[in-house]
């Protein structure tokens, strides 16, 4: 898949996330996608930071959107190649300090198959 297609997926990801549109966000993922996040380790220690499948992703993000109605990501950098996009953004939540975040999306056949979050 060309790099620009993967960057397009990343832009669609931010649009869906910032609109808190769970179905549009999930549509970008493979059914068996995996997601790793330090926040998962803290909020759901039993996962050891890793969740698998769209149902787990749905539960995770729905909880975040419900708890943090002002949650929003401001893109600072996107870099892509034929099978991955490296995203840098600022996590913004009203009454919380901004957080620098990096996230890698691994993309296969036009769908996100794995994502990993890093906090600055």
Short mmCIF file of the N, C-alpha and C atoms (twelve columns), coordinates in Angstrom:
data_MODEL
# 
_entry.id   MODEL 
# 
loop_
_atom_site.group_PDB 
_atom_site.id 
_atom_site.type_symbol 
_atom_site.label_atom_id 
_atom_site.label_alt_id 
_atom_site.label_comp_id 
_atom_site.label_asym_id 
_atom_site.label_seq_id 
_atom_site.Cartn_x 
_atom_site.Cartn_y 
_atom_site.Cartn_z 
_atom_site.pdbx_PDB_model_num 
ATOM 1   N N  . UNK A 1   0.844   -1.184 0.000  1 
ATOM 2   C CA . UNK A 1   0.000   0.000  0.000  1 
ATOM 3   C C  . UNK A 1   0.885   1.242  0.000  1 
ATOM 4   N N  . UNK A 2   0.600   2.180  -0.862 1 
ATOM 5   C CA . UNK A 2   1.428   3.391  -0.919 1 
ATOM 6   C C  . UNK A 2   1.403   4.169  0.394  1 
ATOM 7   N N  . UNK A 3   2.488   4.879  0.637  1 
ATOM 8   C CA . UNK A 3   2.633   5.646  1.867  1 
ATOM 9   C C  . UNK A 3   1.479   6.630  2.052  1 
ATOM 10  N N  . UNK A 4   1.090   7.327  0.982  1 
ATOM 11  C CA . UNK A 4   0.045   8.342  1.126  1 
ATOM 12  C C  . UNK A 4   -1.273  7.729  1.588  1 
ATOM 13  N N  . UNK A 5   -1.553  6.463  1.220  1 
ATOM 14  C CA . UNK A 5   -2.765  5.769  1.687  1 
ATOM 15  C C  . UNK A 5   -2.692  5.556  3.194  1 
ATOM 16  N N  . UNK A 6   -1.510  5.204  3.690  1 
ATOM 17  C CA . UNK A 6   -1.356  4.992  5.126  1 
ATOM 18  C C  . UNK A 6   -1.480  6.313  5.892  1 
ATOM 19  N N  . UNK A 7   -0.960  7.390  5.320  1 
ATOM 20  C CA . UNK A 7   -1.129  8.693  5.961  1 
ATOM 21  C C  . UNK A 7   -2.599  9.116  5.938  1 
ATOM 22  N N  . UNK A 8   -3.306  8.754  4.871  1 
ATOM 23  C CA . UNK A 8   -4.742  9.024  4.788  1 
ATOM 24  C C  . UNK A 8   -5.470  8.296  5.919  1 
ATOM 25  N N  . UNK A 9   -5.090  7.048  6.176  1 
ATOM 26  C CA . UNK A 9   -5.684  6.284  7.285  1 
ATOM 27  C C  . UNK A 9   -5.419  6.999  8.607  1 
ATOM 28  N N  . UNK A 10  -4.210  7.499  8.790  1 
ATOM 29  C CA . UNK A 10  -3.879  8.217  10.026 1 
ATOM 30  C C  . UNK A 10  -4.744  9.474  10.176 1 
ATOM 31  N N  . UNK A 11  -4.942  10.211 9.097  1 
ATOM 32  C CA . UNK A 11  -5.798  11.404 9.166  1 
ATOM 33  C C  . UNK A 11  -7.239  11.017 9.505  1 
ATOM 34  N N  . UNK A 12  -7.726  9.950  8.904  1 
ATOM 35  C CA . UNK A 12  -9.082  9.469  9.210  1 
ATOM 36  C C  . UNK A 12  -9.172  9.028  10.669 1 
ATOM 37  N N  . UNK A 13  -8.076  8.431  11.176 1 
ATOM 38  C CA . UNK A 13  -8.020  7.989  12.578 1 
ATOM 39  C C  . UNK A 13  -8.213  9.193  13.508 1 
ATOM 40  N N  . UNK A 14  -7.453  10.274 13.265 1 
ATOM 41  C CA . UNK A 14  -7.578  11.472 14.106 1 
ATOM 42  C C  . UNK A 14  -8.966  12.103 13.982 1 
ATOM 43  N N  . UNK A 15  -9.506  12.158 12.780 1 
ATOM 44  C CA . UNK A 15  -10.842 12.727 12.593 1 
ATOM 45  C C  . UNK A 15  -11.875 11.957 13.404 1 
ATOM 46  N N  . UNK A 16  -11.838 10.630 13.313 1 
ATOM 47  C CA . UNK A 16  -12.803 9.788  14.035 1 
ATOM 48  C C  . UNK A 16  -12.592 9.893  15.545 1 
ATOM 49  N N  . UNK A 17  -11.334 9.855  15.970 1 
ATOM 50  C CA . UNK A 17  -11.058 9.917  17.410 1 
ATOM 51  C C  . UNK A 17  -11.528 11.245 17.994 1 
ATOM 52  N N  . UNK A 18  -11.174 12.339 17.348 1 
ATOM 53  C CA . UNK A 18  -11.521 13.652 17.887 1 
ATOM 54  C C  . UNK A 18  -13.021 13.932 17.833 1 
ATOM 55  N N  . UNK A 19  -13.738 13.250 16.951 1 
ATOM 56  C CA . UNK A 19  -15.199 13.356 16.902 1 
ATOM 57  C C  . UNK A 19  -15.845 12.375 17.887 1 
ATOM 58  N N  . UNK A 20  -15.005 11.547 18.532 1 
ATOM 59  C CA . UNK A 20  -15.476 10.480 19.427 1 
ATOM 60  C C  . UNK A 20  -16.457 9.570  18.681 1 
ATOM 61  N N  . UNK A 21  -16.172 9.355  17.388 1 
ATOM 62  C CA . UNK A 21  -17.005 8.494  16.554 1 
ATOM 63  C C  . UNK A 21  -16.408 7.085  16.579 1 
ATOM 64  N N  . UNK A 22  -16.897 6.296  17.508 1 
ATOM 65  C CA . UNK A 22  -16.341 4.977  17.760 1 
ATOM 66  C C  . UNK A 22  -16.441 4.054  16.547 1 
ATOM 67  N N  . UNK A 23  -17.557 4.088  15.846 1 
ATOM 68  C CA . UNK A 23  -17.725 3.175  14.705 1 
ATOM 69  C C  . UNK A 23  -16.786 3.528  13.557 1 
ATOM 70  N N  . UNK A 24  -16.604 4.826  13.285 1 
ATOM 71  C CA . UNK A 24  -15.648 5.224  12.239 1 
ATOM 72  C C  . UNK A 24  -14.229 4.838  12.636 1 
ATOM 73  N N  . UNK A 25  -13.905 4.987  13.911 1 
ATOM 74  C CA . UNK A 25  -12.579 4.626  14.402 1 
ATOM 75  C C  . UNK A 25  -12.345 3.124  14.256 1 
ATOM 76  N N  . UNK A 26  -13.299 2.333  14.705 1 
ATOM 77  C CA . UNK A 26  -13.160 0.874  14.642 1 
ATOM 78  C C  . UNK A 26  -13.112 0.352  13.207 1 
ATOM 79  N N  . UNK A 27  -13.757 1.059  12.285 1 
ATOM 80  C CA . UNK A 27  -13.764 0.637  10.873 1 
ATOM 81  C C  . UNK A 27  -12.358 0.643  10.275 1 
ATOM 82  N N  . UNK A 28  -11.431 1.373  10.892 1 
ATOM 83  C CA . UNK A 28  -10.058 1.457  10.392 1 
ATOM 84  C C  . UNK A 28  -9.219  0.251  10.818 1 
ATOM 85  N N  . UNK A 29  -9.743  -0.560 11.727 1 
ATOM 86  C CA . UNK A 29  -8.990  -1.663 12.320 1 
ATOM 87  C C  . UNK A 29  -9.400  -3.022 11.760 1 
ATOM 88  N N  . UNK A 30  -8.437  -3.914 11.681 1 
ATOM 89  C CA . UNK A 30  -8.676  -5.314 11.394 1 
ATOM 90  C C  . UNK A 30  -9.448  -5.915 12.573 1 
ATOM 91  N N  . UNK A 31  -10.275 -6.914 12.313 1 
ATOM 92  C CA . UNK A 31  -11.068 -7.542 13.383 1 
ATOM 93  C C  . UNK A 31  -10.208 -8.082 14.523 1 
ATOM 94  N N  . UNK A 32  -8.992  -8.507 14.213 1 
ATOM 95  C CA . UNK A 32  -8.110  -9.106 15.214 1 
ATOM 96  C C  . UNK A 32  -6.979  -8.172 15.634 1 
ATOM 97  N N  . UNK A 33  -7.172  -6.874 15.425 1 
ATOM 98  C CA . UNK A 33  -6.134  -5.891 15.753 1 
ATOM 99  C C  . UNK A 33  -5.772  -5.950 17.236 1 
ATOM 100 N N  . UNK A 34  -4.520  -5.584 17.509 1 
ATOM 101 C CA . UNK A 34  -4.026  -5.507 18.879 1 
ATOM 102 C C  . UNK A 34  -3.603  -4.073 19.161 1 
ATOM 103 N N  . UNK A 35  -3.774  -3.673 20.427 1 
ATOM 104 C CA . UNK A 35  -3.449  -2.304 20.841 1 
ATOM 105 C C  . UNK A 35  -2.733  -2.350 22.176 1 
ATOM 106 N N  . UNK A 36  -1.588  -1.667 22.242 1 
ATOM 107 C CA . UNK A 36  -0.822  -1.581 23.486 1 
ATOM 108 C C  . UNK A 36  -0.747  -0.125 23.929 1 
ATOM 109 N N  . UNK A 37  -1.002  0.104  25.226 1 
ATOM 110 C CA . UNK A 37  -0.950  1.463  25.764 1 
ATOM 111 C C  . UNK A 37  -0.558  1.446  27.237 1 
ATOM 112 N N  . UNK A 38  0.320   2.365  27.642 1 
ATOM 113 C CA . UNK A 38  0.639   2.492  29.069 1 
ATOM 114 C C  . UNK A 38  -0.604  2.812  29.909 1 
ATOM 115 N N  . UNK A 39  -1.567  3.547  29.339 1 
ATOM 116 C CA . UNK A 39  -2.806  3.864  30.056 1 
ATOM 117 C C  . UNK A 39  -3.601  2.588  30.346 1 
ATOM 118 N N  . UNK A 40  -3.564  1.634  29.426 1 
ATOM 119 C CA . UNK A 40  -4.229  0.342  29.651 1 
ATOM 120 C C  . UNK A 40  -3.618  -0.375 30.856 1 
ATOM 121 N N  . UNK A 41  -2.299  -0.345 30.943 1 
ATOM 122 C CA . UNK A 41  -1.609  -0.983 32.072 1 
ATOM 123 C C  . UNK A 41  -2.089  -0.405 33.395 1 
ATOM 124 N N  . UNK A 42  -2.335  0.895  33.418 1 
ATOM 125 C CA . UNK A 42  -2.753  1.568  34.648 1 
ATOM 126 C C  . UNK A 42  -4.232  1.306  34.946 1 
ATOM 127 N N  . UNK A 43  -5.097  1.519  33.964 1 
ATOM 128 C CA . UNK A 43  -6.552  1.414  34.181 1 
ATOM 129 C C  . UNK A 43  -7.049  -0.019 34.204 1 
ATOM 130 N N  . UNK A 44  -6.378  -0.894 33.461 1 
ATOM 131 C CA . UNK A 44  -6.794  -2.307 33.390 1 
ATOM 132 C C  . UNK A 44  -5.553  -3.180 33.535 1 
ATOM 133 N N  . UNK A 45  -5.009  -3.269 34.763 1 
ATOM 134 C CA . UNK A 45  -3.738  -3.981 34.978 1 
ATOM 135 C C  . UNK A 45  -3.748  -5.436 34.497 1 
ATOM 136 N N  . UNK A 46  -4.920  -6.049 34.500 1 
ATOM 137 C CA . UNK A 46  -5.012  -7.452 34.072 1 
ATOM 138 C C  . UNK A 46  -4.645  -7.646 32.604 1 
ATOM 139 N N  . UNK A 47  -4.672  -6.572 31.812 1 
ATOM 140 C CA . UNK A 47  -4.332  -6.667 30.391 1 
ATOM 141 C C  . UNK A 47  -2.829  -6.596 30.149 1 
ATOM 142 N N  . UNK A 48  -2.082  -6.150 31.152 1 
ATOM 143 C CA . UNK A 48  -0.650  -5.876 31.011 1 
ATOM 144 C C  . UNK A 48  -0.393  -4.887 29.866 1 
ATOM 145 N N  . UNK A 49  -1.408  -4.064 29.583 1 
ATOM 146 C CA . UNK A 49  -1.264  -3.023 28.574 1 
ATOM 147 C C  . UNK A 49  -1.664  -3.404 27.168 1 
ATOM 148 N N  . UNK A 50  -2.065  -4.660 26.943 1 
ATOM 149 C CA . UNK A 50  -2.367  -5.139 25.590 1 
ATOM 150 C C  . UNK A 50  -3.792  -5.666 25.507 1 
ATOM 151 N N  . UNK A 51  -4.545  -5.147 24.531 1 
ATOM 152 C CA . UNK A 51  -5.872  -5.690 24.253 1 
ATOM 153 C C  . UNK A 51  -5.914  -6.196 22.818 1 
ATOM 154 N N  . UNK A 52  -6.833  -7.147 22.567 1 
ATOM 155 C CA . UNK A 52  -6.913  -7.789 21.255 1 
ATOM 156 C C  . UNK A 52  -8.354  -7.833 20.783 1 
ATOM 157 N N  . UNK A 53  -8.548  -7.458 19.527 1 
ATOM 158 C CA . UNK A 53  -9.856  -7.548 18.899 1 
ATOM 159 C C  . UNK A 53  -10.686 -6.278 19.019 1 
ATOM 160 N N  . UNK A 54  -11.629 -6.138 18.080 1 
ATOM 161 C CA . UNK A 54  -12.441 -4.926 18.012 1 
ATOM 162 C C  . UNK A 54  -13.333 -4.741 19.238 1 
ATOM 163 N N  . UNK A 55  -13.825 -5.825 19.828 1 
ATOM 164 C CA . UNK A 55  -14.682 -5.668 21.007 1 
ATOM 165 C C  . UNK A 55  -13.910 -5.037 22.158 1 
ATOM 166 N N  . UNK A 56  -12.675 -5.466 22.357 1 
ATOM 167 C CA . UNK A 56  -11.839 -4.896 23.421 1 
ATOM 168 C C  . UNK A 56  -11.512 -3.437 23.110 1 
ATOM 169 N N  . UNK A 57  -11.232 -3.133 21.842 1 
ATOM 170 C CA . UNK A 57  -10.975 -1.748 21.445 1 
ATOM 171 C C  . UNK A 57  -12.217 -0.888 21.699 1 
ATOM 172 N N  . UNK A 58  -13.380 -1.410 21.329 1 
ATOM 173 C CA . UNK A 58  -14.643 -0.680 21.524 1 
ATOM 174 C C  . UNK A 58  -14.831 -0.357 23.009 1 
ATOM 175 N N  . UNK A 59  -14.664 -1.357 23.866 1 
ATOM 176 C CA . UNK A 59  -14.849 -1.150 25.308 1 
ATOM 177 C C  . UNK A 59  -13.874 -0.109 25.849 1 
ATOM 178 N N  . UNK A 60  -12.612 -0.196 25.412 1 
ATOM 179 C CA . UNK A 60  -11.568 0.704  25.894 1 
ATOM 180 C C  . UNK A 60  -11.865 2.154  25.509 1 
ATOM 181 N N  . UNK A 61  -12.152 2.373  24.241 1 
ATOM 182 C CA . UNK A 61  -12.379 3.740  23.783 1 
ATOM 183 C C  . UNK A 61  -13.712 4.288  24.256 1 
ATOM 184 N N  . UNK A 62  -14.748 3.455  24.341 1 
ATOM 185 C CA . UNK A 62  -16.033 3.943  24.846 1 
ATOM 186 C C  . UNK A 62  -15.872 4.428  26.283 1 
ATOM 187 N N  . UNK A 63  -15.117 3.677  27.075 1 
ATOM 188 C CA . UNK A 63  -14.852 4.083  28.453 1 
ATOM 189 C C  . UNK A 63  -14.112 5.428  28.479 1 
ATOM 190 N N  . UNK A 64  -13.107 5.582  27.625 1 
ATOM 191 C CA . UNK A 64  -12.348 6.837  27.577 1 
ATOM 192 C C  . UNK A 64  -13.248 8.003  27.166 1 
ATOM 193 N N  . UNK A 65  -14.060 7.810  26.143 1 
ATOM 194 C CA . UNK A 65  -14.942 8.885  25.673 1 
ATOM 195 C C  . UNK A 65  -15.977 9.250  26.740 1 
ATOM 196 N N  . UNK A 66  -16.477 8.245  27.465 1 
ATOM 197 C CA . UNK A 66  -17.462 8.503  28.520 1 
ATOM 198 C C  . UNK A 66  -16.833 9.253  29.697 1 
ATOM 199 N N  . UNK A 67  -15.641 8.849  30.096 1 
ATOM 200 C CA . UNK A 67  -14.966 9.464  31.244 1 
ATOM 201 C C  . UNK A 67  -14.393 10.838 30.929 1 
ATOM 202 N N  . UNK A 68  -13.951 11.014 29.661 1 
ATOM 203 C CA . UNK A 68  -13.220 12.224 29.267 1 
ATOM 204 C C  . UNK A 68  -13.883 12.880 28.054 1 
ATOM 205 N N  . UNK A 69  -15.018 13.519 28.264 1 
ATOM 206 C CA . UNK A 69  -15.754 14.082 27.119 1 
ATOM 207 C C  . UNK A 69  -14.981 15.139 26.334 1 
ATOM 208 N N  . UNK A 70  -13.945 15.746 26.941 1 
ATOM 209 C CA . UNK A 70  -13.170 16.767 26.229 1 
ATOM 210 C C  . UNK A 70  -11.883 16.204 25.620 1 
ATOM 211 N N  . UNK A 71  -11.681 14.893 25.701 1 
ATOM 212 C CA . UNK A 71  -10.472 14.257 25.158 1 
ATOM 213 C C  . UNK A 71  -10.316 14.596 23.684 1 
ATOM 214 N N  . UNK A 72  -9.112  15.081 23.334 1 
ATOM 215 C CA . UNK A 72  -8.847  15.508 21.968 1 
ATOM 216 C C  . UNK A 72  -7.347  15.382 21.698 1 
ATOM 217 N N  . UNK A 73  -6.995  15.012 20.468 1 
ATOM 218 C CA . UNK A 73  -5.598  14.884 20.082 1 
ATOM 219 C C  . UNK A 73  -5.249  15.942 19.045 1 
ATOM 220 N N  . UNK A 74  -4.137  16.645 19.270 1 
ATOM 221 C CA . UNK A 74  -3.642  17.633 18.318 1 
ATOM 222 C C  . UNK A 74  -2.405  17.054 17.636 1 
ATOM 223 N N  . UNK A 75  -2.495  16.809 16.347 1 
ATOM 224 C CA . UNK A 75  -1.404  16.204 15.579 1 
ATOM 225 C C  . UNK A 75  -0.230  17.165 15.491 1 
ATOM 226 N N  . UNK A 76  0.974   16.649 15.758 1 
ATOM 227 C CA . UNK A 76  2.173   17.461 15.576 1 
ATOM 228 C C  . UNK A 76  3.055   16.907 14.461 1 
ATOM 229 N N  . UNK A 77  2.957   15.583 14.183 1 
ATOM 230 C CA . UNK A 77  3.797   15.004 13.129 1 
ATOM 231 C C  . UNK A 77  3.254   13.640 12.710 1 
ATOM 232 N N  . UNK A 78  3.303   13.391 11.396 1 
ATOM 233 C CA . UNK A 78  2.951   12.079 10.841 1 
ATOM 234 C C  . UNK A 78  4.053   11.666 9.882  1 
ATOM 235 N N  . UNK A 79  4.548   10.453 10.060 1 
ATOM 236 C CA . UNK A 79  5.571   9.911  9.166  1 
ATOM 237 C C  . UNK A 79  5.144   8.501  8.792  1 
ATOM 238 N N  . UNK A 80  5.130   8.199  7.499  1 
ATOM 239 C CA . UNK A 80  4.656   6.883  7.090  1 
ATOM 240 C C  . UNK A 80  5.572   6.201  6.102  1 
ATOM 241 N N  . UNK A 81  5.461   4.884  6.076  1 
ATOM 242 C CA . UNK A 81  6.089   4.096  5.024  1 
ATOM 243 C C  . UNK A 81  5.067   3.087  4.523  1 
ATOM 244 N N  . UNK A 82  5.506   2.045  3.828  1 
ATOM 245 C CA . UNK A 82  4.551   1.146  3.180  1 
ATOM 246 C C  . UNK A 82  3.721   0.301  4.146  1 
ATOM 247 N N  . UNK A 83  4.142   0.166  5.418  1 
ATOM 248 C CA . UNK A 83  3.349   -0.673 6.320  1 
ATOM 249 C C  . UNK A 83  3.171   -0.100 7.728  1 
ATOM 250 N N  . UNK A 84  3.517   1.183  7.899  1 
ATOM 251 C CA . UNK A 84  3.391   1.745  9.251  1 
ATOM 252 C C  . UNK A 84  3.325   3.257  9.185  1 
ATOM 253 N N  . UNK A 85  2.661   3.822  10.198 1 
ATOM 254 C CA . UNK A 85  2.621   5.272  10.372 1 
ATOM 255 C C  . UNK A 85  3.039   5.578  11.801 1 
ATOM 256 N N  . UNK A 86  3.969   6.524  11.933 1 
ATOM 257 C CA . UNK A 86  4.406   7.011  13.236 1 
ATOM 258 C C  . UNK A 86  3.723   8.346  13.454 1 
ATOM 259 N N  . UNK A 87  2.914   8.438  14.513 1 
ATOM 260 C CA . UNK A 87  2.134   9.641  14.778 1 
ATOM 261 C C  . UNK A 87  2.613   10.272 16.080 1 
ATOM 262 N N  . UNK A 88  2.790   11.577 16.053 1 
ATOM 263 C CA . UNK A 88  3.074   12.318 17.276 1 
ATOM 264 C C  . UNK A 88  1.927   13.302 17.469 1 
ATOM 265 N N  . UNK A 89  1.461   13.380 18.713 1 
ATOM 266 C CA . UNK A 89  0.339   14.272 18.992 1 
ATOM 267 C C  . UNK A 89  0.341   14.686 20.454 1 
ATOM 268 N N  . UNK A 90  -0.475  15.687 20.741 1 
ATOM 269 C CA . UNK A 90  -0.637  16.181 22.101 1 
ATOM 270 C C  . UNK A 90  -2.024  15.764 22.578 1 
ATOM 271 N N  . UNK A 91  -2.044  15.042 23.692 1 
ATOM 272 C CA . UNK A 91  -3.304  14.622 24.311 1 
ATOM 273 C C  . UNK A 91  -3.799  15.779 25.163 1 
ATOM 274 N N  . UNK A 92  -5.015  16.227 24.841 1 
ATOM 275 C CA . UNK A 92  -5.596  17.351 25.558 1 
ATOM 276 C C  . UNK A 92  -6.898  16.909 26.224 1 
ATOM 277 N N  . UNK A 93  -6.985  17.220 27.513 1 
ATOM 278 C CA . UNK A 93  -8.211  16.982 28.279 1 
ATOM 279 C C  . UNK A 93  -8.380  18.190 29.193 1 
ATOM 280 N N  . UNK A 94  -9.588  18.760 29.184 1 
ATOM 281 C CA . UNK A 94  -9.868  19.903 30.040 1 
ATOM 282 C C  . UNK A 94  -9.498  19.583 31.484 1 
ATOM 283 N N  . UNK A 95  -8.838  20.510 32.158 1 
ATOM 284 C CA . UNK A 95  -8.402  20.422 33.556 1 
ATOM 285 C C  . UNK A 95  -7.315  19.369 33.805 1 
ATOM 286 N N  . UNK A 96  -6.668  18.879 32.746 1 
ATOM 287 C CA . UNK A 96  -5.500  18.011 32.885 1 
ATOM 288 C C  . UNK A 96  -4.340  18.645 32.124 1 
ATOM 289 N N  . UNK A 97  -3.136  18.333 32.559 1 
ATOM 290 C CA . UNK A 97  -1.956  18.819 31.847 1 
ATOM 291 C C  . UNK A 97  -1.857  18.117 30.488 1 
ATOM 292 N N  . UNK A 98  -1.453  18.871 29.458 1 
ATOM 293 C CA . UNK A 98  -1.250  18.268 28.132 1 
ATOM 294 C C  . UNK A 98  -0.185  17.183 28.224 1 
ATOM 295 N N  . UNK A 99  -0.347  16.135 27.417 1 
ATOM 296 C CA . UNK A 99  0.610   15.035 27.404 1 
ATOM 297 C C  . UNK A 99  1.119   14.808 25.988 1 
ATOM 298 N N  . UNK A 100 2.442   14.708 25.837 1 
ATOM 299 C CA . UNK A 100 3.034   14.365 24.544 1 
ATOM 300 C C  . UNK A 100 2.918   12.865 24.336 1 
ATOM 301 N N  . UNK A 101 2.438   12.483 23.156 1 
ATOM 302 C CA . UNK A 101 2.205   11.073 22.857 1 
ATOM 303 C C  . UNK A 101 2.774   10.756 21.479 1 
ATOM 304 N N  . UNK A 102 3.307   9.549  21.354 1 
ATOM 305 C CA . UNK A 102 3.684   8.993  20.049 1 
ATOM 306 C C  . UNK A 102 2.939   7.671  19.923 1 
ATOM 307 N N  . UNK A 103 2.535   7.363  18.706 1 
ATOM 308 C CA . UNK A 103 1.814   6.108  18.471 1 
ATOM 309 C C  . UNK A 103 2.217   5.576  17.107 1 
ATOM 310 N N  . UNK A 104 2.418   4.281  17.058 1 
ATOM 311 C CA . UNK A 104 2.751   3.616  15.804 1 
ATOM 312 C C  . UNK A 104 1.563   2.754  15.389 1 
ATOM 313 N N  . UNK A 105 1.119   2.939  14.145 1 
ATOM 314 C CA . UNK A 105 0.075   2.099  13.558 1 
ATOM 315 C C  . UNK A 105 0.719   1.180  12.544 1 
ATOM 316 N N  . UNK A 106 0.565   -0.110 12.720 1 
ATOM 317 C CA . UNK A 106 1.006   -1.064 11.699 1 
ATOM 318 C C  . UNK A 106 -0.205  -1.380 10.838 1 
ATOM 319 N N  . UNK A 107 -0.029  -1.238 9.519  1 
ATOM 320 C CA . UNK A 107 -1.142  -1.338 8.579  1 
ATOM 321 C C  . UNK A 107 -0.871  -2.445 7.569  1 
ATOM 322 N N  . UNK A 108 -1.872  -3.290 7.387  1 
ATOM 323 C CA . UNK A 108 -1.775  -4.373 6.404  1 
ATOM 324 C C  . UNK A 108 -3.089  -4.427 5.633  1 
ATOM 325 N N  . UNK A 109 -2.997  -4.444 4.317  1 
ATOM 326 C CA . UNK A 109 -4.179  -4.501 3.452  1 
ATOM 327 C C  . UNK A 109 -5.211  -3.425 3.803  1 
ATOM 328 N N  . UNK A 110 -4.719  -2.218 4.116  1 
ATOM 329 C CA . UNK A 110 -5.603  -1.094 4.348  1 
ATOM 330 C C  . UNK A 110 -6.260  -1.044 5.720  1 
ATOM 331 N N  . UNK A 111 -5.876  -1.933 6.620  1 
ATOM 332 C CA . UNK A 111 -6.447  -1.947 7.973  1 
ATOM 333 C C  . UNK A 111 -5.333  -1.904 9.012  1 
ATOM 334 N N  . UNK A 112 -5.609  -1.272 10.135 1 
ATOM 335 C CA . UNK A 112 -4.653  -1.241 11.239 1 
ATOM 336 C C  . UNK A 112 -4.687  -2.607 11.925 1 
ATOM 337 N N  . UNK A 113 -3.517  -3.240 12.018 1 
ATOM 338 C CA . UNK A 113 -3.433  -4.564 12.647 1 
ATOM 339 C C  . UNK A 113 -2.808  -4.501 14.024 1 
ATOM 340 N N  . UNK A 114 -2.032  -3.442 14.286 1 
ATOM 341 C CA . UNK A 114 -1.406  -3.288 15.598 1 
ATOM 342 C C  . UNK A 114 -1.124  -1.814 15.843 1 
ATOM 343 N N  . UNK A 115 -1.332  -1.385 17.065 1 
ATOM 344 C CA . UNK A 115 -0.970  -0.011 17.436 1 
ATOM 345 C C  . UNK A 115 -0.307  -0.040 18.808 1 
ATOM 346 N N  . UNK A 116 0.686   0.831  18.959 1 
ATOM 347 C CA . UNK A 116 1.429   0.925  20.214 1 
ATOM 348 C C  . UNK A 116 1.589   2.390  20.562 1 
ATOM 349 N N  . UNK A 117 1.237   2.726  21.812 1 
ATOM 350 C CA . UNK A 117 1.286   4.090  22.309 1 
ATOM 351 C C  . UNK A 117 2.514   4.261  23.205 1 
ATOM 352 N N  . UNK A 118 3.161   5.425  23.063 1 
ATOM 353 C CA . UNK A 118 4.294   5.809  23.907 1 
ATOM 354 C C  . UNK A 118 3.999   7.172  24.486 1 
ATOM 355 N N  . UNK A 119 4.227   7.351  25.771 1 
ATOM 356 C CA . UNK A 119 4.008   8.654  26.403 1 
ATOM 357 C C  . UNK A 119 5.323   9.371  26.628 1 
ATOM 358 N N  . UNK A 120 5.327   10.693 26.392 1 
ATOM 359 C CA . UNK A 120 6.510   11.496 26.576 1 
ATOM 360 C C  . UNK A 120 6.640   11.998 27.995 1 
# 
